[in-house]
mmCIF file of C-alpha atoms and ligand atoms in Angstrom:
data_model
loop_
_atom_site.group_PDB
_atom_site.id
_atom_site.type_symbol
_atom_site.label_atom_id
_atom_site.label_comp_id
_atom_site.label_asym_id
_atom_site.label_seq_id
_atom_site.Cartn_x
_atom_site.Cartn_y
_atom_site.Cartn_z
ATOM 1 C CA MET A 8 5.520 2.866 21.648
ATOM 2 C CA THR A 9 6.901 6.370 21.301
ATOM 3 C CA GLU A 10 8.636 7.799 18.240
ATOM 4 C CA ALA A 11 11.951 7.053 19.724
ATOM 5 C CA THR A 12 11.270 3.604 20.448
ATOM 6 C CA THR A 13 9.881 3.427 16.997
ATOM 7 C CA GLY A 14 13.082 4.047 16.289
ATOM 8 C CA GLN A 15 14.716 2.070 18.245
ATOM 9 C CA GLN A 16 12.911 -1.070 17.583
ATOM 10 C CA ALA A 17 13.385 -0.264 13.789
ATOM 11 C CA GLN A 18 16.924 -0.043 14.084
ATOM 12 C CA GLU A 19 17.043 -3.216 15.955
ATOM 13 C CA ALA A 20 14.583 -5.026 13.132
ATOM 14 C CA ALA A 21 16.824 -3.813 10.348
ATOM 15 C CA THR A 22 19.999 -5.532 12.159
ATOM 16 C CA PHE A 23 18.026 -8.388 12.249
ATOM 17 C CA VAL A 24 16.522 -8.634 8.471
ATOM 18 C CA LYS A 25 20.054 -7.059 6.874
ATOM 19 C CA ASP A 26 21.967 -10.095 8.325
ATOM 20 C CA ALA A 27 19.193 -12.269 6.897
ATOM 21 C CA ILE A 28 18.560 -10.877 3.853
ATOM 22 C CA GLY A 29 21.890 -9.876 2.650
ATOM 23 C CA GLU A 30 21.624 -6.999 0.926
ATOM 24 C CA THR A 31 20.066 -3.377 0.443
ATOM 25 C CA PRO A 32 17.268 -3.274 -1.273
ATOM 26 C CA ARG A 33 16.471 -0.123 -3.668
ATOM 27 C CA VAL A 34 12.545 -0.437 -3.243
ATOM 28 C CA ALA A 35 10.644 -1.743 -0.645
ATOM 29 C CA ILE A 36 7.051 -2.840 -1.704
ATOM 30 C CA VAL A 37 3.904 -3.308 1.035
ATOM 31 C CA LEU A 38 1.504 -5.602 -0.707
ATOM 32 C CA GLY A 39 -2.022 -5.209 0.318
ATOM 33 C CA SER A 40 -4.979 -7.457 1.055
ATOM 34 C CA GLY A 41 -4.723 -10.045 -1.500
ATOM 35 C CA LEU A 42 -1.496 -9.102 -3.670
ATOM 36 C CA SER A 43 0.442 -11.057 -1.946
ATOM 37 C CA ASP A 44 1.327 -12.735 -4.834
ATOM 38 C CA PHE A 45 3.543 -10.324 -6.074
ATOM 39 C CA SER A 46 6.519 -11.574 -4.418
ATOM 40 C CA GLU A 47 6.237 -15.417 -6.633
ATOM 41 C CA ASN A 48 7.789 -12.518 -9.302
ATOM 42 C CA LEU A 49 10.746 -11.972 -7.458
ATOM 43 C CA THR A 50 14.250 -14.050 -8.263
ATOM 44 C CA GLN A 51 17.161 -15.068 -5.897
ATOM 45 C CA ALA A 52 14.034 -14.731 -3.319
ATOM 46 C CA VAL A 53 15.022 -14.801 0.348
ATOM 47 C CA THR A 54 11.681 -14.906 3.055
ATOM 48 C CA VAL A 55 11.844 -13.504 6.524
ATOM 49 C CA SER A 56 8.893 -14.242 8.516
ATOM 50 C CA TYR A 57 7.364 -11.261 11.166
ATOM 51 C CA ALA A 58 7.499 -13.951 13.996
ATOM 52 C CA ASP A 59 11.176 -13.879 13.953
ATOM 53 C CA ILE A 60 11.524 -10.151 13.130
ATOM 54 C CA PRO A 61 12.269 -9.156 16.973
ATOM 55 C CA HIS A 62 9.774 -6.264 17.733
ATOM 56 C CA TYR A 63 7.214 -7.491 14.839
ATOM 57 C CA PRO A 64 3.353 -8.232 15.619
ATOM 58 C CA GLU A 65 2.035 -10.827 13.404
ATOM 59 C CA PRO A 66 -0.747 -9.812 11.020
ATOM 60 C CA THR A 67 -4.278 -11.654 11.875
ATOM 61 C CA VAL A 68 -6.385 -10.374 8.567
ATOM 62 C CA PRO A 69 -6.492 -12.929 6.093
ATOM 63 C CA GLY A 70 -4.954 -12.274 2.807
ATOM 64 C CA HIS A 71 -2.010 -10.665 5.008
ATOM 65 C CA VAL A 72 0.960 -13.491 5.080
ATOM 66 C CA GLY A 73 2.662 -12.071 7.681
ATOM 67 C CA GLU A 74 6.634 -12.383 6.035
ATOM 68 C CA LEU A 75 9.422 -9.797 4.472
ATOM 69 C CA VAL A 76 10.146 -11.382 0.926
ATOM 70 C CA ALA A 77 13.573 -9.954 -0.515
ATOM 71 C CA GLY A 78 14.915 -10.640 -3.932
ATOM 72 C CA ARG A 79 15.355 -8.966 -7.404
ATOM 73 C CA VAL A 80 12.796 -7.450 -9.958
ATOM 74 C CA ASN A 81 14.858 -7.795 -13.380
ATOM 75 C CA SER A 82 17.850 -6.669 -11.793
ATOM 76 C CA LEU A 83 16.653 -4.153 -9.129
ATOM 77 C CA PRO A 84 16.513 -5.278 -5.303
ATOM 78 C CA VAL A 85 13.617 -4.781 -3.804
ATOM 79 C CA LEU A 86 12.095 -6.019 -0.753
ATOM 80 C CA THR A 87 7.998 -7.012 -0.812
ATOM 81 C CA ALA A 88 6.014 -7.349 2.652
ATOM 82 C CA ARG A 89 3.342 -10.326 2.437
ATOM 83 C CA GLY A 90 1.225 -7.982 4.756
ATOM 84 C CA ARG A 91 0.897 -5.194 7.001
ATOM 85 C CA PHE A 92 -0.960 -3.390 10.831
ATOM 86 C CA HIS A 93 -4.152 -1.887 10.572
ATOM 87 C CA HIS A 94 -4.919 0.405 13.325
ATOM 88 C CA TYR A 95 -8.209 -2.362 13.614
ATOM 89 C CA GLU A 96 -6.269 -5.297 15.058
ATOM 90 C CA GLY A 97 -5.152 -3.008 18.035
ATOM 91 C CA HIS A 98 -2.022 -1.598 16.911
ATOM 92 C CA ASP A 99 -1.163 1.963 17.706
ATOM 93 C CA LEU A 100 -0.111 4.726 15.248
ATOM 94 C CA GLU A 101 3.747 4.063 15.797
ATOM 95 C CA THR A 102 3.371 -0.184 15.477
ATOM 96 C CA LEU A 103 1.287 0.761 11.890
ATOM 97 C CA VAL A 104 4.265 2.469 10.866
ATOM 98 C CA LEU A 105 7.044 -0.003 12.175
ATOM 99 C CA PRO A 106 7.889 -1.697 8.386
ATOM 100 C CA ILE A 107 8.391 2.215 6.889
ATOM 101 C CA HIS A 108 10.708 2.592 9.495
ATOM 102 C CA LEU A 109 13.135 -0.669 8.897
ATOM 103 C CA PHE A 110 12.352 0.020 5.459
ATOM 104 C CA ALA A 111 14.403 3.642 6.219
ATOM 105 C CA GLU A 112 17.056 1.757 8.325
ATOM 106 C CA LEU A 113 17.730 -1.123 5.609
ATOM 107 C CA GLY A 114 18.295 2.076 2.950
ATOM 108 C CA VAL A 115 15.511 1.573 0.459
ATOM 109 C CA SER A 116 14.585 5.137 -1.935
ATOM 110 C CA THR A 117 11.110 4.649 -2.728
ATOM 111 C CA VAL A 118 8.694 2.840 -1.027
ATOM 112 C CA MET A 119 5.430 1.396 -2.738
ATOM 113 C CA ILE A 120 2.451 0.963 -1.214
ATOM 114 C CA THR A 121 -0.648 -0.773 -2.129
ATOM 115 C CA ASN A 122 -3.788 -1.654 -1.316
ATOM 116 C CA ALA A 123 -7.141 -3.136 -1.591
ATOM 117 C CA ALA A 124 -9.818 -0.409 -1.736
ATOM 118 C CA GLY A 125 -13.943 0.322 -1.887
ATOM 119 C CA CYS A 126 -14.318 2.217 -4.944
ATOM 120 C CA VAL A 127 -16.152 5.473 -4.444
ATOM 121 C CA ASN A 128 -15.772 6.332 -7.953
ATOM 122 C CA ASP A 129 -18.989 5.174 -9.473
ATOM 123 C CA ARG A 130 -17.520 5.992 -13.138
ATOM 124 C CA TRP A 131 -15.152 3.305 -13.103
ATOM 125 C CA GLU A 132 -15.085 -1.098 -12.473
ATOM 126 C CA VAL A 133 -13.851 -3.102 -10.377
ATOM 127 C CA GLY A 134 -10.321 -4.460 -10.895
ATOM 128 C CA ASP A 135 -9.454 -1.202 -11.965
ATOM 129 C CA LEU A 136 -6.455 0.124 -10.446
ATOM 130 C CA MET A 137 -5.702 3.375 -8.861
ATOM 131 C CA LEU A 138 -2.872 5.773 -8.612
ATOM 132 C CA ILE A 139 -3.187 7.952 -5.133
ATOM 133 C CA THR A 140 -2.546 11.334 -5.618
ATOM 134 C CA GLY A 141 -4.809 12.868 -2.358
ATOM 135 C CA HIS A 142 -5.711 10.940 0.637
ATOM 136 C CA LEU A 143 -8.504 12.226 2.978
ATOM 137 C CA ASP A 144 -8.121 11.330 6.748
ATOM 138 C CA CYS A 145 -11.466 9.766 6.956
ATOM 139 C CA SER A 146 -10.164 8.129 10.862
ATOM 140 C CA TYR A 147 -11.105 11.085 13.445
ATOM 141 C CA LEU A 148 -8.265 10.139 15.270
ATOM 142 C CA SER A 149 -7.099 13.893 14.876
ATOM 143 C CA SER A 150 -10.230 16.061 14.866
ATOM 144 C CA ALA A 151 -13.937 14.759 15.610
ATOM 145 C CA ASP A 152 -15.355 18.044 14.529
ATOM 146 C CA ASP A 153 -13.167 19.286 11.227
ATOM 147 C CA SER A 154 -14.387 18.320 7.292
ATOM 148 C CA PRO A 155 -11.115 16.149 6.648
ATOM 149 C CA VAL A 156 -9.091 18.176 3.298
ATOM 150 C CA ILE A 157 -7.805 16.476 0.583
ATOM 151 C CA SER A 158 -3.777 16.479 1.733
ATOM 152 C CA ASP A 159 -0.638 18.664 0.456
ATOM 153 C CA PRO A 160 -0.307 17.996 -3.050
ATOM 154 C CA ALA A 161 3.943 17.857 -2.021
ATOM 155 C CA ILE A 162 3.497 14.774 -0.753
ATOM 156 C CA TYR A 163 2.816 12.939 -4.492
ATOM 157 C CA PRO A 164 4.947 14.964 -6.341
ATOM 158 C CA GLU A 165 4.675 15.398 -10.372
ATOM 159 C CA ALA A 166 7.918 13.352 -10.938
ATOM 160 C CA THR A 167 6.975 10.477 -9.460
ATOM 161 C CA LEU A 168 3.241 10.093 -9.902
ATOM 162 C CA ASN A 169 4.307 10.791 -13.739
ATOM 163 C CA LEU A 170 7.126 7.710 -13.212
ATOM 164 C CA ALA A 171 3.753 5.392 -12.686
ATOM 165 C CA ARG A 172 1.745 7.316 -15.329
ATOM 166 C CA LEU A 173 4.522 6.001 -18.329
ATOM 167 C CA ALA A 174 4.916 2.773 -16.517
ATOM 168 C CA ALA A 175 1.337 2.387 -16.598
ATOM 169 C CA GLN A 176 1.251 3.477 -20.465
ATOM 170 C CA GLU A 177 4.105 1.590 -21.785
ATOM 171 C CA SER A 178 2.527 -1.558 -20.346
ATOM 172 C CA GLY A 179 -1.285 -0.733 -21.729
ATOM 173 C CA ILE A 180 -2.851 -0.512 -18.558
ATOM 174 C CA THR A 181 -5.413 1.973 -17.873
ATOM 175 C CA LEU A 182 -4.655 3.492 -14.383
ATOM 176 C CA ARG A 183 -7.267 5.467 -12.668
ATOM 177 C CA GLU A 184 -6.185 8.355 -10.270
ATOM 178 C CA GLY A 185 -7.776 9.439 -7.358
ATOM 179 C CA VAL A 186 -7.779 10.787 -3.977
ATOM 180 C CA TYR A 187 -8.344 7.964 -0.911
ATOM 181 C CA ALA A 188 -9.664 7.590 1.985
ATOM 182 C CA TRP A 189 -9.069 6.461 5.064
ATOM 183 C CA ASN A 190 -10.983 4.945 6.915
ATOM 184 C CA LEU A 191 -9.900 3.399 10.247
ATOM 185 C CA GLY A 192 -12.969 -0.156 10.254
ATOM 186 C CA PRO A 193 -13.032 -3.027 11.141
ATOM 187 C CA THR A 194 -16.449 -2.438 9.487
ATOM 188 C CA PHE A 195 -17.203 -1.313 6.108
ATOM 189 C CA GLU A 196 -18.650 1.911 6.219
ATOM 190 C CA THR A 197 -22.288 2.681 5.758
ATOM 191 C CA PRO A 198 -23.825 4.370 2.054
ATOM 192 C CA ALA A 199 -24.056 7.949 4.266
ATOM 193 C CA GLU A 200 -20.287 7.722 4.879
ATOM 194 C CA ILE A 201 -19.384 6.885 1.166
ATOM 195 C CA ARG A 202 -21.639 9.635 0.338
ATOM 196 C CA HIS A 203 -20.364 11.976 2.711
ATOM 197 C CA ILE A 204 -16.030 10.587 1.269
ATOM 198 C CA ARG A 205 -17.838 11.290 -2.157
ATOM 199 C CA SER A 206 -18.683 14.805 -1.328
ATOM 200 C CA LEU A 207 -15.117 15.637 0.394
ATOM 201 C CA GLY A 208 -13.403 14.235 -3.335
ATOM 202 C CA GLY A 209 -12.843 10.869 -2.666
ATOM 203 C CA ASP A 210 -12.416 8.388 -4.931
ATOM 204 C CA ALA A 211 -11.330 5.211 -3.293
ATOM 205 C CA VAL A 212 -11.502 3.823 0.740
ATOM 206 C CA GLY A 213 -9.516 1.736 3.007
ATOM 207 C CA MET A 214 -8.554 0.955 6.486
ATOM 208 C CA SER A 215 -5.012 1.327 5.721
ATOM 209 C CA THR A 216 -1.716 3.493 4.182
ATOM 210 C CA LEU A 217 -2.794 6.982 5.234
ATOM 211 C CA PRO A 218 0.261 6.913 8.151
ATOM 212 C CA GLU A 219 2.097 4.727 6.173
ATOM 213 C CA ILE A 220 2.860 7.144 3.456
ATOM 214 C CA GLU A 221 3.160 9.799 5.714
ATOM 215 C CA ALA A 222 5.716 8.433 7.945
ATOM 216 C CA ALA A 223 7.737 7.733 4.676
ATOM 217 C CA ALA A 224 7.004 10.828 2.985
ATOM 218 C CA GLY A 225 8.367 12.443 6.272
ATOM 219 C CA LEU A 226 11.054 9.987 6.553
ATOM 220 C CA GLY A 227 12.182 11.530 2.681
ATOM 221 C CA LEU A 228 11.495 8.800 0.969
ATOM 222 C CA GLN A 229 9.744 8.386 -2.279
ATOM 223 C CA VAL A 230 6.365 7.221 -2.162
ATOM 224 C CA ILE A 231 4.086 5.309 -4.864
ATOM 225 C CA GLY A 232 0.530 4.881 -3.332
ATOM 226 C CA ILE A 233 -1.372 2.185 -5.824
ATOM 227 C CA SER A 234 -4.915 1.003 -4.925
ATOM 228 C CA CYS A 235 -6.669 -1.983 -6.321
ATOM 229 C CA LEU A 236 -10.299 -0.989 -6.189
ATOM 230 C CA THR A 237 -11.828 -4.597 -5.344
ATOM 231 C CA ASN A 238 -15.187 -3.999 -4.893
ATOM 232 C CA TYR A 239 -17.537 -0.954 -4.690
ATOM 233 C CA ALA A 240 -17.857 0.751 -1.682
ATOM 234 C CA ALA A 241 -21.226 0.499 0.445
ATOM 235 C CA GLY A 242 -24.420 1.662 -1.311
ATOM 236 C CA ILE A 243 -23.208 1.783 -4.881
ATOM 237 C CA LEU A 244 -24.566 -1.629 -5.486
ATOM 238 C CA ASP A 245 -27.527 -3.248 -4.184
ATOM 239 C CA GLN A 246 -25.478 -6.000 -2.071
ATOM 240 C CA PRO A 247 -23.822 -6.393 1.179
ATOM 241 C CA LEU A 248 -19.965 -5.870 0.611
ATOM 242 C CA ASN A 249 -17.530 -9.082 2.072
ATOM 243 C CA HIS A 250 -13.908 -9.718 2.542
ATOM 244 C CA ASP A 251 -14.187 -13.163 0.452
ATOM 245 C CA GLU A 252 -14.669 -10.920 -3.163
ATOM 246 C CA VAL A 253 -12.010 -8.285 -1.724
ATOM 247 C CA LEU A 254 -9.346 -10.907 -1.590
ATOM 248 C CA GLU A 255 -11.393 -12.572 -4.467
ATOM 249 C CA THR A 256 -10.668 -9.512 -7.195
ATOM 250 C CA GLY A 257 -7.235 -9.147 -5.797
ATOM 251 C CA ARG A 258 -6.390 -12.584 -7.581
ATOM 252 C CA ARG A 259 -8.380 -12.072 -10.550
ATOM 253 C CA VAL A 260 -6.251 -8.980 -10.996
ATOM 254 C CA LYS A 261 -2.878 -10.313 -9.785
ATOM 255 C CA THR A 262 -1.190 -10.723 -13.250
ATOM 256 C CA THR A 263 -2.629 -6.847 -14.071
ATOM 257 C CA PHE A 264 -0.985 -5.690 -10.955
ATOM 258 C CA ALA A 265 1.910 -7.511 -11.576
ATOM 259 C CA LYS A 266 2.484 -6.178 -14.770
ATOM 260 C CA LEU A 267 2.123 -2.607 -13.694
ATOM 261 C CA VAL A 268 4.446 -2.789 -10.243
ATOM 262 C CA THR A 269 7.108 -4.425 -11.924
ATOM 263 C CA ALA A 270 6.876 -1.596 -15.178
ATOM 264 C CA ILE A 271 7.374 1.093 -12.002
ATOM 265 C CA LEU A 272 10.053 -0.785 -10.599
ATOM 266 C CA GLY A 273 11.480 -0.842 -14.154
ATOM 267 C CA ARG A 274 11.637 3.143 -14.377
ATOM 268 C CA LEU A 275 12.922 3.332 -10.957
ATOM 269 C CA ALA A 276 15.807 0.955 -12.272
ATOM 270 C CA GLY A 277 16.530 3.234 -14.969
ATOM 271 C CA PRO A 278 18.541 1.823 -17.834
ATOM 272 C CA GLN A 279 22.251 2.277 -16.262
ATOM 273 C CA SER A 280 20.676 -1.111 -13.743
ATOM 274 C CA GLY A 281 19.711 -2.817 -16.922
ATOM 275 C CA GLY A 282 15.566 -2.382 -15.685
ATOM 276 C CA GLY A 283 13.882 -0.623 -18.830
ATOM 277 C CA PRO A 284 10.864 -1.824 -19.718
ATOM 278 C CA PRO A 285 10.250 -5.402 -17.884
ATOM 279 C CA ASP A 286 9.147 -7.802 -20.343
ATOM 280 C CA ALA A 287 6.504 -9.435 -17.771
HETATM 281 N N1 LIG B 317 -14.217 -0.552 2.566
HETATM 282 C C1 LIG B 317 -12.736 -0.198 2.935
HETATM 283 N N2 LIG B 317 -12.197 -0.969 3.201
HETATM 284 C C2 LIG B 317 -11.778 -1.992 2.285
HETATM 285 C C3 LIG B 317 -13.119 -2.037 1.187
HETATM 286 C C4 LIG B 317 -14.301 -1.060 1.304
HETATM 287 O O1 LIG B 317 -15.052 -1.177 0.538
HETATM 288 N N3 LIG B 317 -13.025 -2.944 0.060
HETATM 289 C C5 LIG B 317 -11.006 -3.459 0.222
HETATM 290 N N4 LIG B 317 -10.830 -2.495 1.764
#
């Protein structure tokens, strides 16, 4: 798929979704593995199955439901994506970012991108939430030789990071901050790969998110990235990793995750739309 057709396809998808949800969302939230339950917090919810959206693929990974749920959190109109697409499912980069182009077509101003990630930083706990303040592209799609370098800080403006920090503070949630490394998967990393990622400055590792963040920033959208650290990355503990643990940790932290996301939405809404500190 070329970029021109991504735009065209996003337009057609947006026409369909607009018709189905009837309201322009202000914020779109991509819910990562095991985090889909956040949609249950929406009032006046309207669900649109990916299967009905023109040009939309369907997710194949357990924990990715495959539907958009639009609704309100307090008074703020939001759109949640329950399930995303990964490179390892066979999608090209344009398909991975089709949802982001759709959100832009719908007129959202902010995209919150969440994921389940392996915790590379061994001073942190499994179940911690991390604000993404930088990223490393360890996909080696654009270069096989170079050691990846941490992204341009302009993608993560201080004002946006501060908004998330304040939301965490007011909710009494410890929010870690760090660098997310994108690995293509589908297998978990080897301990040697994790040591390399740590040496480059990575704090968390996952198989998604980077293309979405870069596309959203490129389209001029405000971007907030949150990782749920569902397991210690390979080699930190003397035990094998598995996807069930990822989903199980997502379920365990779902209340804290919802509280943080709701608090961020409250700050994005601002006092004029009745947002303010949420009570969830
Ligand atoms: N590695 C890559 N992706 C992940 C991990 C991990 O350890 N945990 C959740 N997603």
